[in-house]
Short mmCIF file of C-alpha atoms and ligand atoms in Angstrom, two decimals:
data_model
loop_
_atom_site.label_atom_id
_atom_site.label_comp_id
_atom_site.label_asym_id
_atom_site.label_seq_id
_atom_site.Cartn_x
_atom_site.Cartn_y
_atom_site.Cartn_z
CA MET A 1 238.00 -37.74 120.42
CA ARG A 2 237.90 -41.21 122.05
CA THR A 3 238.31 -44.34 120.06
CA ILE A 4 235.41 -46.82 119.79
CA ALA A 5 237.33 -49.52 122.21
CA GLU A 6 237.70 -46.40 124.74
CA LEU A 7 234.02 -45.56 124.52
CA ASN A 8 232.97 -49.37 124.83
CA GLN A 9 235.01 -49.25 127.93
CA HIS A 10 233.26 -46.31 129.18
CA CYS A 11 229.90 -47.36 128.23
CA GLY A 12 229.30 -50.51 126.72
CA ILE A 13 227.20 -52.89 128.74
CA PRO A 14 227.55 -56.64 127.78
CA GLY A 15 224.31 -57.69 125.93
CA ILE A 16 222.59 -54.50 126.02
CA VAL A 17 224.61 -51.36 124.89
CA SER A 18 227.81 -51.63 122.49
CA VAL A 19 229.41 -49.07 120.70
CA VAL A 20 230.37 -49.60 117.15
CA GLU A 21 231.23 -48.20 113.79
CA GLY A 22 228.39 -47.17 112.03
CA ASN A 23 227.91 -45.79 108.47
CA GLY A 24 230.71 -43.58 107.35
CA HIS A 25 232.75 -44.98 110.16
CA LEU A 26 230.88 -43.00 112.44
CA PRO A 27 230.68 -44.65 116.17
CA LYS A 28 227.27 -45.32 117.05
CA ILE A 29 225.85 -46.46 120.16
CA ARG A 30 223.39 -49.93 119.89
CA ILE A 31 221.02 -50.56 122.33
CA THR A 32 219.23 -54.16 122.69
CA SER A 33 217.35 -54.21 125.89
CA ARG A 34 214.22 -56.54 126.76
CA ALA A 35 211.97 -53.92 125.96
CA ALA A 36 213.32 -51.86 122.78
CA SER A 37 215.91 -51.64 120.16
CA GLY A 38 217.81 -48.73 119.10
CA GLU A 39 220.76 -46.47 117.87
CA ILE A 40 222.14 -43.16 118.34
CA TYR A 41 225.25 -41.53 116.50
CA LEU A 42 227.78 -39.29 118.37
CA HIS A 43 227.56 -37.23 115.18
CA GLY A 44 224.45 -34.84 116.10
CA ALA A 45 223.79 -37.14 118.98
CA HIS A 46 221.36 -38.31 116.45
CA VAL A 47 218.86 -40.82 117.15
CA THR A 48 218.43 -43.26 113.98
CA SER A 49 216.63 -46.09 115.21
CA TRP A 50 213.96 -47.19 117.97
CA GLN A 51 212.20 -50.29 117.56
CA PRO A 52 210.05 -51.37 120.83
CA ALA A 53 209.80 -55.40 121.80
CA GLY A 54 206.95 -56.64 119.33
CA ALA A 55 206.70 -53.84 117.04
CA LYS A 56 208.59 -52.60 113.63
CA GLU A 57 211.00 -49.69 113.56
CA VAL A 58 209.22 -46.48 114.23
CA LEU A 59 211.81 -44.12 112.82
CA PHE A 60 212.45 -43.46 109.17
CA LEU A 61 215.98 -43.58 107.95
CA SER A 62 217.05 -42.56 104.01
CA PRO A 63 218.87 -45.48 102.41
CA HIS A 64 220.53 -42.55 100.84
CA SER A 65 221.89 -40.50 103.83
CA LEU A 66 225.25 -39.00 104.14
CA TYR A 67 227.25 -40.09 107.35
CA GLN A 68 230.07 -37.37 107.05
CA ASP A 69 231.17 -34.37 109.52
CA GLY A 70 229.48 -31.17 108.29
CA VAL A 71 226.08 -32.97 106.84
CA ALA A 72 223.01 -34.15 108.57
CA ILE A 73 222.14 -37.44 108.63
CA ARG A 74 218.54 -37.71 106.99
CA GLY A 75 215.75 -39.56 108.80
CA GLY A 76 215.95 -40.40 112.51
CA VAL A 77 215.57 -37.43 114.83
CA PRO A 78 218.06 -34.49 113.69
CA ILE A 79 218.44 -31.73 116.63
CA CYS A 80 217.63 -28.28 115.39
CA PHE A 81 219.68 -25.67 117.48
CA PRO A 82 220.06 -22.66 117.75
CA TRP A 83 217.89 -21.54 114.97
CA PHE A 84 215.07 -23.35 112.77
CA GLY A 85 215.41 -23.25 109.32
CA ASN A 86 217.68 -20.81 107.69
CA LYS A 87 219.38 -18.16 109.88
CA ALA A 88 217.31 -15.24 109.15
CA ASP A 89 220.73 -13.10 109.23
CA ASP A 90 222.88 -15.35 107.16
CA PRO A 91 222.08 -17.62 104.47
CA GLN A 92 225.45 -18.74 104.61
CA ALA A 93 224.78 -20.39 107.64
CA PRO A 94 223.93 -24.21 107.91
CA ALA A 95 220.15 -24.90 107.95
CA HIS A 96 218.75 -25.81 111.41
CA GLY A 97 221.80 -24.67 113.11
CA PHE A 98 225.28 -26.46 113.68
CA VAL A 99 224.67 -29.20 116.33
CA ARG A 100 223.36 -31.86 114.03
CA THR A 101 225.99 -32.19 111.81
CA LYS A 102 229.02 -31.81 114.52
CA THR A 103 230.23 -34.77 117.09
CA TRP A 104 228.50 -34.72 120.61
CA HIS A 105 230.65 -35.47 123.75
CA LEU A 106 229.06 -39.18 125.43
CA GLU A 107 228.75 -38.40 128.99
CA SER A 108 227.03 -41.50 130.31
CA VAL A 109 224.89 -44.40 129.32
CA GLU A 110 222.40 -46.41 131.99
CA HIS A 111 220.35 -49.22 132.13
CA LYS A 112 217.42 -49.26 134.38
CA ARG A 113 214.25 -51.46 134.07
CA ASP A 114 214.99 -52.58 130.47
CA THR A 115 215.12 -48.99 129.59
CA VAL A 116 218.83 -47.61 128.58
CA THR A 117 219.21 -43.88 128.75
CA VAL A 118 222.14 -42.34 126.90
CA ARG A 119 223.21 -38.56 127.75
CA MET A 120 225.28 -36.69 125.36
CA PHE A 121 226.51 -32.64 125.50
CA THR A 122 227.96 -30.50 123.09
CA GLU A 123 228.76 -26.16 124.28
CA SER A 124 230.10 -23.24 122.72
CA SER A 125 233.17 -23.03 121.41
CA LYS A 126 235.58 -20.80 119.05
CA SER A 127 234.05 -22.91 116.10
CA THR A 128 230.11 -22.31 117.05
CA LYS A 129 231.01 -18.57 117.96
CA LYS A 130 232.00 -18.16 114.01
CA TRP A 131 227.78 -18.44 113.48
CA TRP A 132 226.59 -17.61 116.82
CA PRO A 133 228.69 -15.67 119.66
CA SER A 134 226.49 -16.90 122.58
CA ASP A 135 227.91 -19.11 125.17
CA PHE A 136 225.73 -22.48 125.74
CA ARG A 137 225.77 -26.30 127.02
CA LEU A 138 223.07 -28.48 125.25
CA SER A 139 222.43 -31.56 127.13
CA TYR A 140 220.40 -34.63 125.55
CA ARG A 141 218.95 -37.52 127.15
CA ALA A 142 217.61 -40.21 125.09
CA SER A 143 216.05 -42.80 126.71
CA PHE A 144 215.32 -46.45 124.55
CA GLY A 145 212.47 -48.46 126.38
CA ALA A 146 209.11 -49.00 126.04
CA GLU A 147 209.06 -45.29 124.90
CA LEU A 148 211.48 -43.26 123.30
CA ALA A 149 211.80 -40.04 125.92
CA LEU A 150 214.05 -37.39 124.38
CA GLU A 151 215.18 -34.21 126.04
CA ALA A 152 217.12 -31.12 125.00
CA ILE A 153 218.44 -29.38 128.07
CA VAL A 154 219.71 -25.90 127.10
CA THR A 155 221.83 -23.82 129.66
CA ASN A 156 222.87 -20.35 129.23
CA THR A 157 226.57 -20.54 130.43
CA GLY A 158 227.04 -16.57 129.70
CA ASP A 159 226.37 -13.76 131.22
CA GLU A 160 224.23 -12.20 128.56
CA PRO A 161 220.83 -13.49 127.88
CA LEU A 162 220.56 -16.37 125.63
CA SER A 163 217.55 -16.64 122.74
CA PHE A 164 217.46 -19.58 120.69
CA GLU A 165 215.07 -21.61 118.61
CA GLU A 166 215.07 -25.59 118.68
CA ALA A 167 213.55 -28.74 117.38
CA LEU A 168 213.31 -32.24 117.23
CA HIS A 169 213.00 -32.71 113.73
CA ALA A 170 211.71 -36.45 114.13
CA TYR A 171 211.09 -38.37 110.98
CA TYR A 172 208.63 -41.40 111.36
CA ARG A 173 208.31 -44.27 109.04
CA VAL A 174 204.93 -44.60 107.73
CA GLY A 175 203.64 -47.52 105.34
CA ASP A 176 201.97 -44.71 102.72
CA VAL A 177 201.93 -41.18 103.87
CA THR A 178 199.37 -40.51 101.52
CA LYS A 179 197.07 -42.67 103.64
CA ALA A 180 198.00 -41.58 106.82
CA SER A 181 196.68 -38.67 109.43
CA VAL A 182 197.59 -36.79 112.46
CA ALA A 183 195.06 -35.97 114.85
CA GLY A 184 195.55 -33.34 117.80
CA LEU A 185 195.91 -30.15 115.75
CA ASP A 186 192.53 -29.62 114.83
CA GLY A 187 191.52 -25.73 115.34
CA VAL A 188 195.28 -24.82 115.57
CA GLN A 189 196.70 -21.88 113.58
CA TYR A 190 199.60 -22.78 111.51
CA LEU A 191 202.06 -20.86 109.22
CA ASP A 192 202.00 -22.82 105.36
CA LYS A 193 205.80 -22.49 104.48
CA THR A 194 204.63 -23.82 100.52
CA ASP A 195 202.25 -20.48 100.45
CA GLY A 196 204.34 -17.89 101.51
CA PHE A 197 203.91 -18.61 105.51
CA ARG A 198 200.61 -17.57 105.28
CA GLU A 199 198.49 -18.48 108.48
CA LYS A 200 195.66 -20.66 108.53
CA PRO A 201 193.43 -22.89 110.75
CA GLN A 202 193.79 -26.37 110.84
CA ALA A 203 190.33 -28.17 110.40
CA ASP A 204 190.17 -31.96 111.48
CA GLU A 205 193.00 -34.20 111.18
CA VAL A 206 196.04 -33.35 109.16
CA VAL A 207 196.35 -35.62 106.02
CA ILE A 208 199.03 -35.30 103.38
CA THR A 209 197.95 -34.59 99.72
CA GLY A 210 201.14 -32.45 98.30
CA GLU A 211 204.38 -30.90 99.83
CA THR A 212 203.28 -29.75 103.44
CA ASP A 213 205.27 -28.01 105.38
CA ARG A 214 203.48 -26.28 108.70
CA VAL A 215 204.57 -24.40 111.32
CA TYR A 216 202.01 -25.15 113.99
CA LEU A 217 201.50 -21.97 116.65
CA ASN A 218 200.94 -22.36 120.28
CA THR A 219 200.30 -25.50 120.57
CA GLU A 220 201.24 -28.00 123.67
CA GLY A 221 198.96 -31.05 122.53
CA LYS A 222 199.54 -34.72 122.27
CA LEU A 223 200.17 -35.74 118.38
CA TYR A 224 198.26 -39.27 116.83
CA LEU A 225 199.99 -40.30 114.27
CA SER A 226 197.56 -43.01 112.58
CA ASP A 227 198.89 -45.46 110.00
CA PRO A 228 196.18 -47.86 108.38
CA VAL A 229 199.27 -49.44 106.08
CA LEU A 230 201.28 -50.45 108.92
CA GLN A 231 198.38 -50.71 111.29
CA ARG A 232 199.62 -48.73 113.82
CA ARG A 233 199.07 -45.43 115.90
CA THR A 234 202.34 -43.54 117.03
CA MET A 235 201.62 -40.75 120.15
CA VAL A 236 204.05 -37.79 120.56
CA ILE A 237 203.83 -36.33 124.06
CA LYS A 238 205.42 -32.93 124.36
CA GLU A 239 206.72 -30.79 127.45
CA ASN A 240 207.91 -27.48 127.23
CA SER A 241 207.36 -26.92 123.61
CA ARG A 242 204.88 -24.25 121.76
CA ASN A 243 205.16 -25.51 118.21
CA THR A 244 204.79 -28.42 116.14
CA VAL A 245 206.31 -28.74 112.68
CA VAL A 246 204.38 -31.08 110.12
CA TRP A 247 206.80 -31.76 106.71
CA ASN A 248 206.55 -33.98 103.90
CA PRO A 249 208.13 -32.86 100.79
CA TRP A 250 206.13 -35.10 98.28
CA SER A 251 207.66 -36.39 95.14
CA GLU A 252 209.57 -33.35 93.27
CA LYS A 253 211.11 -32.08 96.04
CA ALA A 254 212.09 -35.47 97.59
CA ALA A 255 213.08 -36.30 94.03
CA ALA A 256 215.68 -33.07 94.04
CA MET A 257 217.35 -34.37 97.95
CA LYS A 258 220.30 -36.73 96.82
CA ASP A 259 220.09 -38.09 100.05
CA LEU A 260 216.34 -39.03 100.54
CA GLY A 261 214.84 -39.53 96.48
CA ALA A 262 211.70 -39.88 94.88
CA GLU A 263 211.18 -43.40 96.06
CA VAL A 264 211.30 -43.22 99.79
CA TRP A 265 209.05 -39.73 100.40
CA LYS A 266 205.97 -41.89 100.67
CA SER A 267 207.38 -44.03 103.68
CA MET A 268 208.10 -40.66 106.06
CA LEU A 269 206.23 -37.74 108.09
CA CYS A 270 207.96 -35.49 110.02
CA LEU A 271 206.23 -34.50 113.33
CA GLU A 272 208.46 -31.96 114.96
CA VAL A 273 208.64 -30.72 118.72
CA ALA A 274 209.80 -27.33 118.48
CA ASN A 275 210.00 -23.75 119.92
CA VAL A 276 210.47 -21.35 117.16
CA GLY A 277 209.49 -17.77 115.83
CA ASN A 278 207.51 -15.96 118.48
CA ASN A 279 207.99 -19.04 120.65
CA ALA A 280 211.98 -18.82 120.58
CA VAL A 281 213.33 -18.91 124.19
CA THR A 282 215.36 -16.33 126.18
CA LEU A 283 217.25 -17.58 129.27
CA ALA A 284 219.05 -15.31 131.55
CA PRO A 285 222.30 -16.02 132.61
CA GLY A 286 223.01 -19.45 134.17
CA GLU A 287 219.14 -20.61 133.53
CA GLN A 288 217.94 -23.71 131.73
CA HIS A 289 215.22 -24.89 129.77
CA ALA A 290 214.39 -28.40 128.86
CA MET A 291 212.10 -29.37 125.81
CA GLN A 292 210.92 -32.84 125.96
CA ALA A 293 209.25 -35.44 123.56
CA ARG A 294 207.90 -38.81 124.30
CA VAL A 295 206.77 -41.52 121.58
CA LYS A 296 204.92 -44.40 122.08
CA LEU A 297 202.57 -46.80 120.16
CA GLY A 298 199.60 -47.64 121.09
O1 TA6 B 1 211.18 -28.92 109.08
C1 TA6 B 1 210.36 -28.93 108.02
C2 TA6 B 1 212.04 -28.14 107.13
O2 TA6 B 1 212.02 -26.95 107.51
C3 TA6 B 1 211.56 -28.41 105.59
O3 TA6 B 1 211.22 -26.72 105.01
C4 TA6 B 1 212.80 -28.82 105.25
O4 TA6 B 1 213.87 -27.58 104.96
C5 TA6 B 1 213.18 -29.59 106.22
O5 TA6 B 1 212.88 -28.88 107.37
C6 TA6 B 1 214.56 -30.49 106.07
O6 TA6 B 1 215.41 -29.33 106.40
P1 TA6 B 1 216.96 -30.24 105.94
O7 TA6 B 1 217.86 -29.11 106.32
O8 TA6 B 1 217.07 -31.24 106.74
O9 TA6 B 1 216.99 -30.44 104.43
#
C-alpha cells in the first residue's frame, strides 16, 4: 500500500485536500474546501465527517470507535456489501459483508466548484472469495460540498450472474434522538427486527421511543430528519435504492457495544439507503448498478 507521503503526492491539493494519519495510524483524506469540510478513510472507504460551511457536523462518530484492520469504524457511513446484517448461510461471516473492514484503493481526488470528489474502489480477490465466490468491482464516489453525495457502483466482472445486498449505513448526529423525527416513510411497510421481523405499516413520522431497527420496503422516497435540539432538518435523497433502514440501539444495546456505549446512543440515528432482502440486486456479467445517497441540510 502507498505511504501517506505517496498518497499526498498523488492526491493532495494544497489548502483543500491532504492525506494524513488518522486514528489507529490509518490513512485518511481530510477535505477543507470553501463549501465544506470532511474526512474519508481508505479503511472501508469510510466517510467519517461532513460539515457544510456554516453548519455543525452532520455525521455521528463514536468516541469509542476502534480503528483497525478487520473492524468497522463505528459511525460515519459504513458501506455494507455484498450482504446486509448477518450472512444468511454463514454465521461466522462478518456482519454487513467484508468491504467496510478492509483498505480500499484510492483512485482519484478532484476539486471543482468548491466540491471535492474522492473516488475509491475495491474488488474481488482470493481473500474475498473465502466468504463469497463472485467476481466484482465496487467503486465509490464521495463528493463533499454543500451536499454530501455518495455513490456505490457495483460491476459484475465475472461471467456468472451476480446477486448482492448493499447499504450506505449512515449515522447522523442528533441533539437527542428521543426528540428527533423522520418524515417520508408514512404509510410504508417495514420489517420490525425488534419484533421477529414482523411486517408493519408506518403511521406518520418515525419517532424513536425504544430500540428501533426497521427495514422499510419498496420505498424510494426522500427522508427528512428533523432535529429540534440542533435546530436543523437533514434531507436524504436516494437513487436506485428500494429499502430504507432506520436504527437506534437504545440504551441497553448501546451499553453492550464497546465501540458505542451508554452515554452516546442519544446522539445518533442511522438512516440507511439500501437494497436488501427481496430488493437485492442481480447483475448479468458486465452489468453495473449505481446506488446514490445525497445528503443536504435545509
Ligand atoms: O442497520 C441496522 C443493523 O443491521 C442493526 O441490526 C445493528 O446490527 C446495526 O446494523 C449495526 O451493525 P454492526 O455490525 O455495525 O454493529
